[in-house]
Short mmCIF file of C-alpha atoms in Angstrom, two decimals:
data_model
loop_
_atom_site.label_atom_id
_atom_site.label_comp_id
_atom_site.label_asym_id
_atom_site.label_seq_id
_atom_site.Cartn_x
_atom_site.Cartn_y
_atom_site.Cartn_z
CA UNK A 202 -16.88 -17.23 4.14
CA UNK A 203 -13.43 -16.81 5.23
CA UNK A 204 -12.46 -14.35 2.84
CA UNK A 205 -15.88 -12.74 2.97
CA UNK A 206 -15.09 -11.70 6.44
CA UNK A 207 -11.09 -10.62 5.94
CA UNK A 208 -12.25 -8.85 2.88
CA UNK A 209 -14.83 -6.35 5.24
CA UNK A 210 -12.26 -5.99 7.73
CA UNK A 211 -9.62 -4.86 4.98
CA UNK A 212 -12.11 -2.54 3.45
CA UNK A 213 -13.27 -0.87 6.77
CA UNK A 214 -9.42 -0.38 7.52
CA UNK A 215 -8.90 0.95 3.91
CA UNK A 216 -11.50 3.15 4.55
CA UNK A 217 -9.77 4.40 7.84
CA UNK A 218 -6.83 4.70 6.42
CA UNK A 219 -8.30 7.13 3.40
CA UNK A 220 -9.75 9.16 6.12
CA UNK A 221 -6.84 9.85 8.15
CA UNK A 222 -5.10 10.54 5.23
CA UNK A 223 -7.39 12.79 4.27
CA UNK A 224 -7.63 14.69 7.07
CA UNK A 225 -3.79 15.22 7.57
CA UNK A 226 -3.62 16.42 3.62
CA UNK A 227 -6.07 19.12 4.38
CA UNK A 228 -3.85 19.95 8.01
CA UNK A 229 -1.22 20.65 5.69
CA UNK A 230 -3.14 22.60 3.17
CA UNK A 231 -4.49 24.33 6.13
CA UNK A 232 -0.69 24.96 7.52
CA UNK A 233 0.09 26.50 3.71
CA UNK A 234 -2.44 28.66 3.69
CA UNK A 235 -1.69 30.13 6.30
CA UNK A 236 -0.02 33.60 4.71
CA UNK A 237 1.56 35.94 6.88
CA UNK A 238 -1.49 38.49 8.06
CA UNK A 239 -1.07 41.48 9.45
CA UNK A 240 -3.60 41.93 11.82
CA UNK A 241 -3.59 45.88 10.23
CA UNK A 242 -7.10 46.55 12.47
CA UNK A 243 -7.36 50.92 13.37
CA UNK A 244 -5.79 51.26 16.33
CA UNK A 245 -7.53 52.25 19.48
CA UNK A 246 -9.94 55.08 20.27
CA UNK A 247 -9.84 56.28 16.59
CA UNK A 248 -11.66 59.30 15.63
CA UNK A 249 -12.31 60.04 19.01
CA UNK A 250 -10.30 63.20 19.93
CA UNK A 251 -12.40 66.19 19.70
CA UNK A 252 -10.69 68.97 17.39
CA UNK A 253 -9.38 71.45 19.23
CA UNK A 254 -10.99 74.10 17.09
CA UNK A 255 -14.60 75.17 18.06
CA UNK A 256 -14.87 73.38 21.53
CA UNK A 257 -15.39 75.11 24.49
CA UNK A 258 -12.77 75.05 26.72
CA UNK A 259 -12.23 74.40 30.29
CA UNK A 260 -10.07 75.83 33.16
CA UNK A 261 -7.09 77.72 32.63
CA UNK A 262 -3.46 77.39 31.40
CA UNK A 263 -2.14 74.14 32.17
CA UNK A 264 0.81 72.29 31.12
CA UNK A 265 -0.05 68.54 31.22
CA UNK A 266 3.69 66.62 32.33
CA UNK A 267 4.27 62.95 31.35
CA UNK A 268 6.35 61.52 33.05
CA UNK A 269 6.77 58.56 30.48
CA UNK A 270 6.90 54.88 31.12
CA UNK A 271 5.81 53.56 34.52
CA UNK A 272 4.33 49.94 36.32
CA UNK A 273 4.98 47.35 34.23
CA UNK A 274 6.77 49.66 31.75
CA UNK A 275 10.32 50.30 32.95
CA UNK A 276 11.47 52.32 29.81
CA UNK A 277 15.57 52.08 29.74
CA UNK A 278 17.41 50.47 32.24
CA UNK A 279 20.77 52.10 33.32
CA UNK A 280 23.41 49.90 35.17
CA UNK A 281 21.90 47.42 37.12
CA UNK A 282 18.73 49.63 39.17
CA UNK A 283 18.34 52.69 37.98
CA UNK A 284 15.35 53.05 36.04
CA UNK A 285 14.38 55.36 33.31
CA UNK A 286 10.81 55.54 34.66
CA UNK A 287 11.81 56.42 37.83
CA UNK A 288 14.14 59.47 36.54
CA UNK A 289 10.59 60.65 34.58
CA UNK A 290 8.99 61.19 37.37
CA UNK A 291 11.39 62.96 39.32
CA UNK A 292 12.36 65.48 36.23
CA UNK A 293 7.94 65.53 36.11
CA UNK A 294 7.59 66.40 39.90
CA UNK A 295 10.93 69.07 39.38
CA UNK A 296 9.02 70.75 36.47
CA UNK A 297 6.16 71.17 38.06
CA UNK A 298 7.63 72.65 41.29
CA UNK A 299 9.45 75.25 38.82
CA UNK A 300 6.13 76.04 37.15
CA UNK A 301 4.40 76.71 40.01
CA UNK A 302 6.88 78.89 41.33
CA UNK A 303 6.31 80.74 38.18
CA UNK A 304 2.74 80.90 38.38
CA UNK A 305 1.04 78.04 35.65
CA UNK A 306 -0.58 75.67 36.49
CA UNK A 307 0.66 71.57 35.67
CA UNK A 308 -0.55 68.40 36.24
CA UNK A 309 1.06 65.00 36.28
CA UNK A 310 -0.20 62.24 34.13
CA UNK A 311 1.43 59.89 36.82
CA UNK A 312 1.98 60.83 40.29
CA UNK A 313 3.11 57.34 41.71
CA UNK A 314 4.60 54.11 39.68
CA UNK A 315 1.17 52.66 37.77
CA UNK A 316 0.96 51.72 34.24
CA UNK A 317 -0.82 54.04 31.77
CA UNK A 318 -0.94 53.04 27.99
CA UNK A 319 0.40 55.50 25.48
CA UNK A 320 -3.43 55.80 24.06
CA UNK A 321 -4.37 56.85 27.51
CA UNK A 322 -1.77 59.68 28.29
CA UNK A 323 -3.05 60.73 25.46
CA UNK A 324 -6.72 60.70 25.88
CA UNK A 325 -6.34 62.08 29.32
CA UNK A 326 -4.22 64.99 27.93
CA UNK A 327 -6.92 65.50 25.43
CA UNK A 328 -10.43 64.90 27.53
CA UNK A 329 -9.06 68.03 30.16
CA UNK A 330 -8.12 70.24 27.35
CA UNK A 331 -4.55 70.99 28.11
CA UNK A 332 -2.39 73.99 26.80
CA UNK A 333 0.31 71.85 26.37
CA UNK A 334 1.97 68.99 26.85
CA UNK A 335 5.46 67.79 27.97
CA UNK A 336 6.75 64.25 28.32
CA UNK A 337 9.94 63.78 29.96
CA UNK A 338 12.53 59.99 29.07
CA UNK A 339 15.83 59.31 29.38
CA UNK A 340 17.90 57.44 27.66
CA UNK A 341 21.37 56.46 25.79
CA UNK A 342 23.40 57.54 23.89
CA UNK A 343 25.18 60.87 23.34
CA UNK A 344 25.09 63.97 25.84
CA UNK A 345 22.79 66.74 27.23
CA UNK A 346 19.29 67.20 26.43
CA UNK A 347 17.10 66.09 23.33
CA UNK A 348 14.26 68.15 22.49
CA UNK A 349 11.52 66.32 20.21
CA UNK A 350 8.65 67.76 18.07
CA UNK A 351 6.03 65.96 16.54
CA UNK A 352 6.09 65.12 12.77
CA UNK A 353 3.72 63.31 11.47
CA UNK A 354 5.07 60.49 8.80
CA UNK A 355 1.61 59.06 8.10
CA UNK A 356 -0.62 62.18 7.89
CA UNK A 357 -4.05 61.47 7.19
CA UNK A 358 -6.73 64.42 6.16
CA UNK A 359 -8.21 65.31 8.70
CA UNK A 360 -12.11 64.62 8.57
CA UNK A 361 -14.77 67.00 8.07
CA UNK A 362 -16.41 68.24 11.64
CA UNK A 363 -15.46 68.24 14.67
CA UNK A 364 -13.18 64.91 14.87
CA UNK A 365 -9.55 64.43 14.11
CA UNK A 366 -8.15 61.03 12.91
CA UNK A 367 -6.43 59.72 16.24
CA UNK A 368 -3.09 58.99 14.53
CA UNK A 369 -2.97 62.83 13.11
CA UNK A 370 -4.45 64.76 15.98
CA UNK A 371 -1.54 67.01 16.25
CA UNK A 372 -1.53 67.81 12.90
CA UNK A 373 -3.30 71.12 14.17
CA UNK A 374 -0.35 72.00 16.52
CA UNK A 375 2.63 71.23 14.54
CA UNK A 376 4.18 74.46 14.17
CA UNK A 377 3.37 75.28 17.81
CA UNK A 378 4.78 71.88 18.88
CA UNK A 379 7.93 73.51 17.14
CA UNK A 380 8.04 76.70 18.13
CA UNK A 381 7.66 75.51 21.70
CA UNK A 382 10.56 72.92 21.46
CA UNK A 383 12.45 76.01 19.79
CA UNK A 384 12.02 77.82 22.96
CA UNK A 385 12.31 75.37 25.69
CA UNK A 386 16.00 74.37 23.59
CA UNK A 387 17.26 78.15 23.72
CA UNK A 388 16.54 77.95 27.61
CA UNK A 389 18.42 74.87 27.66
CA UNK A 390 21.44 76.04 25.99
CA UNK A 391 21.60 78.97 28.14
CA UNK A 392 22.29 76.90 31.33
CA UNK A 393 24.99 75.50 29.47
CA UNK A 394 23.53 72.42 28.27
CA UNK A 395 24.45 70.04 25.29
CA UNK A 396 21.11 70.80 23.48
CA UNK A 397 19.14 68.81 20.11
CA UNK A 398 16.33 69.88 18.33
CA UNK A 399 14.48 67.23 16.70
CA UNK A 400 11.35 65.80 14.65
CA UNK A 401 10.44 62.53 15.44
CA UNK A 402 7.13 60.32 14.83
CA UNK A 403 6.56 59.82 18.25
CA UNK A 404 3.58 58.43 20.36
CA UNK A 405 1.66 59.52 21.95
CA UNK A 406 2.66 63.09 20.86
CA UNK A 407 0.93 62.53 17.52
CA UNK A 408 -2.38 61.41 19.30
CA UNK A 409 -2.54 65.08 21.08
CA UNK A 410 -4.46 68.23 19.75
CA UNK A 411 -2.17 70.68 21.59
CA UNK A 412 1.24 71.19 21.64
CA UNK A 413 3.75 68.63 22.52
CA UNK A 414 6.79 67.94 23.16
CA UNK A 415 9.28 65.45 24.42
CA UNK A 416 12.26 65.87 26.60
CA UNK A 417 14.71 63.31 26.68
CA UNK A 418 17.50 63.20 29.51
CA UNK A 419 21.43 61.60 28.35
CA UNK A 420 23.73 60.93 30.57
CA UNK A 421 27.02 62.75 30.93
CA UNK A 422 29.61 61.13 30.01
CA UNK A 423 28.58 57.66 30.15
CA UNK A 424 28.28 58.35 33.40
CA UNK A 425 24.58 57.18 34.33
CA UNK A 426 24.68 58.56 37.75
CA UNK A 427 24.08 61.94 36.00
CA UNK A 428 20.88 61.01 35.38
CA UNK A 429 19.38 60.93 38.83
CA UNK A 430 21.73 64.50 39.46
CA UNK A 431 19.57 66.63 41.25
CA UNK A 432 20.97 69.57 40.29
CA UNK A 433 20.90 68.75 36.85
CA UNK A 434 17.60 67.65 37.10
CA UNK A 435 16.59 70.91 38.56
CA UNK A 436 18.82 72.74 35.96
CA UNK A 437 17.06 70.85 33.10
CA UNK A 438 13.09 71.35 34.84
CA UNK A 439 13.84 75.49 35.51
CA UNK A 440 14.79 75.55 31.60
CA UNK A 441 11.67 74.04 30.66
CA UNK A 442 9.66 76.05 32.62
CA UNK A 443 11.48 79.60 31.55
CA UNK A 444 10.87 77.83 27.85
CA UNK A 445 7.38 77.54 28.84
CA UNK A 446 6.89 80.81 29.65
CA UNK A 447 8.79 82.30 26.58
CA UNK A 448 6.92 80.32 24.37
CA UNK A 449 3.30 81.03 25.93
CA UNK A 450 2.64 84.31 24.99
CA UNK A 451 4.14 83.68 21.14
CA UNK A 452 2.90 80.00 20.34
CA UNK A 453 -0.91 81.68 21.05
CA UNK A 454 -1.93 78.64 23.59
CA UNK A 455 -5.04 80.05 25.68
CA UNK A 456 -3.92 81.81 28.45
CA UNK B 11 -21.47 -17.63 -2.76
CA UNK B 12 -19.17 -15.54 -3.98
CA UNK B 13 -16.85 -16.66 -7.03
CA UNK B 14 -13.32 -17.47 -4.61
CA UNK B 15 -11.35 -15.15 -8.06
CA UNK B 16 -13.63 -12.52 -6.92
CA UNK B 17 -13.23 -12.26 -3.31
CA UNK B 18 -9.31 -12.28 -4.26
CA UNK B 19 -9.36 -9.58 -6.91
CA UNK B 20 -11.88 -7.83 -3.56
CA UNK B 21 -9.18 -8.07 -1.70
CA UNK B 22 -6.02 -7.30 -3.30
CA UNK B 23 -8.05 -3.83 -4.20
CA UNK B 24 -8.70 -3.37 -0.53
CA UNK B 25 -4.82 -4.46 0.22
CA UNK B 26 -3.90 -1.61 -2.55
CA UNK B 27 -6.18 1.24 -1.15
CA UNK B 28 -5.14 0.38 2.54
CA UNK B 29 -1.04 0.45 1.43
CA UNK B 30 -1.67 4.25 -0.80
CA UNK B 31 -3.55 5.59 2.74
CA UNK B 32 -0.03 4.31 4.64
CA UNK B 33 1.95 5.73 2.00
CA UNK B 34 0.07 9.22 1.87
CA UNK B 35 0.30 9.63 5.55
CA UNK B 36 3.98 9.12 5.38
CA UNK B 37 4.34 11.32 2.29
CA UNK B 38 2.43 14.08 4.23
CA UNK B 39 4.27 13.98 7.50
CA UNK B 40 7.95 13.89 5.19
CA UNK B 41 6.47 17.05 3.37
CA UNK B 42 5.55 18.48 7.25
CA UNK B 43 9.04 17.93 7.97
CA UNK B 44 10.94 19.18 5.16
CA UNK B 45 8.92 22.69 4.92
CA UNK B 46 9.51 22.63 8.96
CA UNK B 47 13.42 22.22 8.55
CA UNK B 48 12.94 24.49 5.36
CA UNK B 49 11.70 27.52 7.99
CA UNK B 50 13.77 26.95 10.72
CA UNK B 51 17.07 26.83 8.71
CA UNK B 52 19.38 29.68 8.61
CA UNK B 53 20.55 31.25 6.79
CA UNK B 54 17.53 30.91 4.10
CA UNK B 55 18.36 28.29 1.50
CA UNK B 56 19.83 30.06 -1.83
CA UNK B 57 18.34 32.27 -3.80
CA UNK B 58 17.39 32.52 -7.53
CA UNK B 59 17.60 34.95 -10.34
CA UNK B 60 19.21 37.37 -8.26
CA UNK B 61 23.15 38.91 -8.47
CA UNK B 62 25.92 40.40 -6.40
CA UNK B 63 25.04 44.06 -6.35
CA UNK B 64 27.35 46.98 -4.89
CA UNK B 65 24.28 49.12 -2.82
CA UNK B 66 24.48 51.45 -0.18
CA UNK B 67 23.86 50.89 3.45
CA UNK B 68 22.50 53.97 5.63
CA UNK B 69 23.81 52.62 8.89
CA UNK B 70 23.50 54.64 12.92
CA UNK B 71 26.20 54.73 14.49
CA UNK B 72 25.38 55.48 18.61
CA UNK B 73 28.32 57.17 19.39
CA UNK B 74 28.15 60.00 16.60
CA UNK B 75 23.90 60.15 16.95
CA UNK B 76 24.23 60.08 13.89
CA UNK B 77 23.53 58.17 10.10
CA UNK B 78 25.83 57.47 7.36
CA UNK B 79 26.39 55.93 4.28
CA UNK B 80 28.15 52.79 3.79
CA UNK B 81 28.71 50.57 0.86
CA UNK B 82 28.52 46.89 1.04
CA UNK B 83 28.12 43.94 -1.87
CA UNK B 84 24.96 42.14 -1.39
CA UNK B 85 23.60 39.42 -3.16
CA UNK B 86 20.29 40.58 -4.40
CA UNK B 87 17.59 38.41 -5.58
CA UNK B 88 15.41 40.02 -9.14
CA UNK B 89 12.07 39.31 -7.05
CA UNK B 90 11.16 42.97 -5.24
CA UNK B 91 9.87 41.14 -1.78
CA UNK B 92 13.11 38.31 -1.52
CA UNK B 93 14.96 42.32 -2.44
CA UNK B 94 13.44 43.91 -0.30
CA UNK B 95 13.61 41.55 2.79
CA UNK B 96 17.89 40.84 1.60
CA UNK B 97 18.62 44.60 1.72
CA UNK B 98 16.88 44.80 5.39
CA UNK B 99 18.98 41.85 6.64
CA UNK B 100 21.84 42.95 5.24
CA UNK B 101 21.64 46.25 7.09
CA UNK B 102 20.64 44.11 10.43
CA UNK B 103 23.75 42.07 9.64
CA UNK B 104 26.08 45.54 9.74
CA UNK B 105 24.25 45.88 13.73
CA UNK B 106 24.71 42.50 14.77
CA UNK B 107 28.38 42.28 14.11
CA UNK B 108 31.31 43.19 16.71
CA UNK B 109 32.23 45.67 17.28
CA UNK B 110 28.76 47.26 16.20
CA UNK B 111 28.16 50.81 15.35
CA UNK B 112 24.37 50.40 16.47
CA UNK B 113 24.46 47.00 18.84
CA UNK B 114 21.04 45.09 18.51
CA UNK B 115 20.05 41.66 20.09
CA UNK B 116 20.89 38.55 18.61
CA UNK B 117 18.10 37.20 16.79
CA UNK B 118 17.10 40.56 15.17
CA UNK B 119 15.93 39.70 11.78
CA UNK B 120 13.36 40.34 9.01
CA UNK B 121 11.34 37.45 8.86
CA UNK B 122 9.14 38.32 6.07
CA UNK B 123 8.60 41.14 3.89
CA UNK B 124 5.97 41.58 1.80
CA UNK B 125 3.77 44.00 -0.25
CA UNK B 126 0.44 44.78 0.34
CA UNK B 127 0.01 46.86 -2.37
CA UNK B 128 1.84 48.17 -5.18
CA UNK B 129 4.05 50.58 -2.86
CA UNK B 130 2.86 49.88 0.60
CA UNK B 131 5.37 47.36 2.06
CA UNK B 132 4.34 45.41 5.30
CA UNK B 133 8.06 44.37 7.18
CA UNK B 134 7.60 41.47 9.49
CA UNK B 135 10.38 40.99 12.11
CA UNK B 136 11.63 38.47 14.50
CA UNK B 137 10.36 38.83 18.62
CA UNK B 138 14.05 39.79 19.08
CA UNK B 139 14.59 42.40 16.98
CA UNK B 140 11.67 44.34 19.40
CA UNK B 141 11.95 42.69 22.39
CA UNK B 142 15.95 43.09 22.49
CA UNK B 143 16.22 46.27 20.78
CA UNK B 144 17.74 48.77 23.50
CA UNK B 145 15.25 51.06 24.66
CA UNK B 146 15.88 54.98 23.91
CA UNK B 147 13.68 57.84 21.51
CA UNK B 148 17.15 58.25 20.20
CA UNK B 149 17.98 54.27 19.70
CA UNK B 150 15.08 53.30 18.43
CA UNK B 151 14.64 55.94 15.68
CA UNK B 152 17.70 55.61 14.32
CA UNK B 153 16.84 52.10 13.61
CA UNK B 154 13.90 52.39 11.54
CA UNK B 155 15.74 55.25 9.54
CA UNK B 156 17.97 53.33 9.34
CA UNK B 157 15.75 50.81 7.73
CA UNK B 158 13.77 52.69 5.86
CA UNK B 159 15.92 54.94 4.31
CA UNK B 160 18.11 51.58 2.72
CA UNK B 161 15.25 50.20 1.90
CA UNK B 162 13.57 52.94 -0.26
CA UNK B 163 17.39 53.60 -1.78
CA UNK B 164 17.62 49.61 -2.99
CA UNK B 165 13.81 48.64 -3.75
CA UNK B 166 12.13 51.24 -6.19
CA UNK B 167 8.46 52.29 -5.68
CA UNK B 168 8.48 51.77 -2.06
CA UNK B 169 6.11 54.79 -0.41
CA UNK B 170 4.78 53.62 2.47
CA UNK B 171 6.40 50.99 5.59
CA UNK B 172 4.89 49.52 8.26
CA UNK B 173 6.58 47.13 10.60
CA UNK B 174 5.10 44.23 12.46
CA UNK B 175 6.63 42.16 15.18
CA UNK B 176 6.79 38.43 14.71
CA UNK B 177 3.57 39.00 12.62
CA UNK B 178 1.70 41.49 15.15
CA UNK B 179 1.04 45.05 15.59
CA UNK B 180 2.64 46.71 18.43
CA UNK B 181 2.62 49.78 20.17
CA UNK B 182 6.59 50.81 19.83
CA UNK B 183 9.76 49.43 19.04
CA UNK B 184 11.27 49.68 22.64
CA UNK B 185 8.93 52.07 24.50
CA UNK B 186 9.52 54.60 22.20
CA UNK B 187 9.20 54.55 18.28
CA UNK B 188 5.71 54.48 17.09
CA UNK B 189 5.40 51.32 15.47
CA UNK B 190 1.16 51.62 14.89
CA UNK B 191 1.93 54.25 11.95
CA UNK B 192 2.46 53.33 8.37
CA UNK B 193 5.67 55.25 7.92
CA UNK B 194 5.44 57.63 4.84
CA UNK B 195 9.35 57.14 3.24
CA UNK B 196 9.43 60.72 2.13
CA UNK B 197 8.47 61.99 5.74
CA UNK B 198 11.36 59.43 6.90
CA UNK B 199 13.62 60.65 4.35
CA UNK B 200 13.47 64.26 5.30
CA UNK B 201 14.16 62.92 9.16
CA UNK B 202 16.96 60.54 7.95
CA UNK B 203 18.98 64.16 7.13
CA UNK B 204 18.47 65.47 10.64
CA UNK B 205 20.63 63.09 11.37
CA UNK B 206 23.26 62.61 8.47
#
């Protein structure tokens, strides 16, 4: 009777023990399995910029300004306060003072310090069917003023219709991307500047159907106190906007 | 009744089943362990089938903007991923080193590299290399050029890149360099010289 008794209570901890073994063997399948996935989903708002071919536009000339970064979003940090997104927005609000004086129109993607994804500028830029568009950053290393174009390092066909693939949506304005950062760099070398022209894959200038460029600030030097300069802020915003106006009447932007 | 022979040979069964269960769960939890320690070790335990090889390194160097060429003798293992993920770290290795031509956060690593088809190549790095990595157009660009450009020099076949962070897409390197795109190597190839 005895060993009736110890031999249930041995077989219903066998039994346990099986189970739990069981159970951590398949945790540790489970844990092998587990191969490295790239969660490669299509990015955001894909196919959803309208080609800029076709569509009926609004307004008039306007130059859409980024001032890049903001919020949340710092961009560089120089020293111990002096923040890249803060110099953005100043070089923004200095461009578009130098515009107007010069009779085109801007607006700022940004007028305060909020944060605004890279998708967004983008679709912004895109929904109120800007001429062009100009971001402004600042950053290390080397001297002067860097001047980026678009290129696109993943270009994609574009579709049939009236949609562009999101990634490639510039892929209409490359050459007047180029011709504008051309223009806006002979400006900048005539006030004396240290001046780069250069191609980058850069977001969210690839995600917008006009032309676009970027404008990134270096300090002097080393010295990072030439980046919040205000007369080389305003030296660097009136060469933009003579560049602007060089380039409108020969990149064939509607007027 | 039952025979008393039987209820012994009963239970000496049971004692056997009950012991294997104690001696799988310890098994599995050793196993846990090991492939833990395995992962977490640094550098990565040595490598098979592969051979000192003499390559070349395009490295950025900050102060110049610019990218050059640099030899180096890296031990290369014959399987194209291990390759491919060996010439990346040893270019990562050239940045994390003082003085540094191209300083980069300590930490910055490939953590896995791997093909997802025959010449799209998926790079998987550490939350450091991103989350450290100095923030600049300039910077950042130079890095994946950087990257790319040894990579496609040392691994054959290689056409397209993309680069994940600590196994997740993200928007840019630093604020900056679009990290969403699969990088075409022959569009980074032709930027690499803008800068060379």
């Amino acid at each position: 009777m005895l060993w009736s008794k110890s031999g249930a209570a041995l077989a219903i901890l066998a039994v346990v023990a099986l189970c739990c073994a069981r159970s951590e063997v398949s945790k540790t399948n489970m844990l092998q399995a587990q191969i490295p996935e790239a969660s490669l989903s299509p990015t955001p708002a894909q196919l959803a910029t309208p080609s800029a071919e076709g569509q009926k536009r609004t307004a008039d000339f306007f130059v859409m300004i980024d001032p890049s970064h903001g919020g949340a979003d710092k961009g560089a940090i120089f020293g111990t306060k002096l923040l890249e997104k803060d110099i953005t927005l100043r070089l923004a609000r200095e461009l578009r003072k130098e515009l107007e004086e010069r009779g085109i129109s801007s607006r700022l993607l940004r007028e305060s310090d909020i944060d605004l994804s890279l998708d967004r500028r983008a679709e912004i830029t895109n929904e109120q069917r800007a001429s062009l568009y100009v971001a402004f950053h600042a950053g290390r290393p080397g001297k002067g003023v860097r001047v980026y174009f678009p290129v696109l390092t993943d270009a994609q066909q574009p579709l049939a219709g009236r949609f562009l693939p999101w990634e490639s949506a510039q892929s209409g304005s490359l050459s007047r991307s180029q011709n504008l950062a051309r223009a806006v760099s002979e400006e900048l070398k005539k006030k004396g500047l240290a001046v780069a022209n250069l191609g980058v894959p850069l977001r969210p200038l690839n995600n917008i159907v006009a032309p676009a460029i970027a404008v990134e600030l270096a300090p002097e030097q080393d010295d990072l106190q030439s980046l919040e300069n205000q007369k080389r802020q305003n030296s660097v915003a009136t060469a933009i906007a003579l560049g602007i106006v060089q380039a409108r009447s020969q990149i064939g932007v509607r007027q | 009744m039952i025979p008393r022979h039987f209820q012994i040979t009963i239970a000496l069964v049971l004692l056997a089943i009950l012991v294997s269960g104690i001696v799988i769960i310890r098994m599995t939890h050793k196993e846990e362990a090991l492939t833990q320690q395995t992962a977490d070790a640094a550098p990565a335990a040595p490598m098979l089938n592969g051979k000192q090889e003499h390559i070349q390194l395009l490295l950025a160097y900050d102060d110049d903007e610019a990218l050059r060429w640099r030899p180096a003798d890296v031990f290369l293992p014959a399987d194209r991923n291990l390759r491919a993920r060996e010439t990346l770290r040893s270019v990562l290795a050239q940045y994390l080193q003082m003085p540094s031509p191209h300083p980069l956060a300590k930490g910055a690593d490939i953590k896995d590299v791997y093909f997802i088809s025959d010449d799209t190549m998926i790079v998987d790095t550490t939350a450091q290399f991103a989350d450290g990595h100095p923030s600049g157009i300039l910077l950042e660009e130079l890095t994946l050029a950087s990257l790319i450009e040894t990579l496609t020099a040392n691994v054959p076949g290689v056409a397209k890149v993309k680069f994940l962070v600590d196994g997740k897409e993200r928007e840019t390197l630093a604020g900056h360099a679009d990290l969403m795109s699969f990088y075409q190597t022959a569009a980074v190839h032709e930027l690499a010289k803008e800068f060379e």
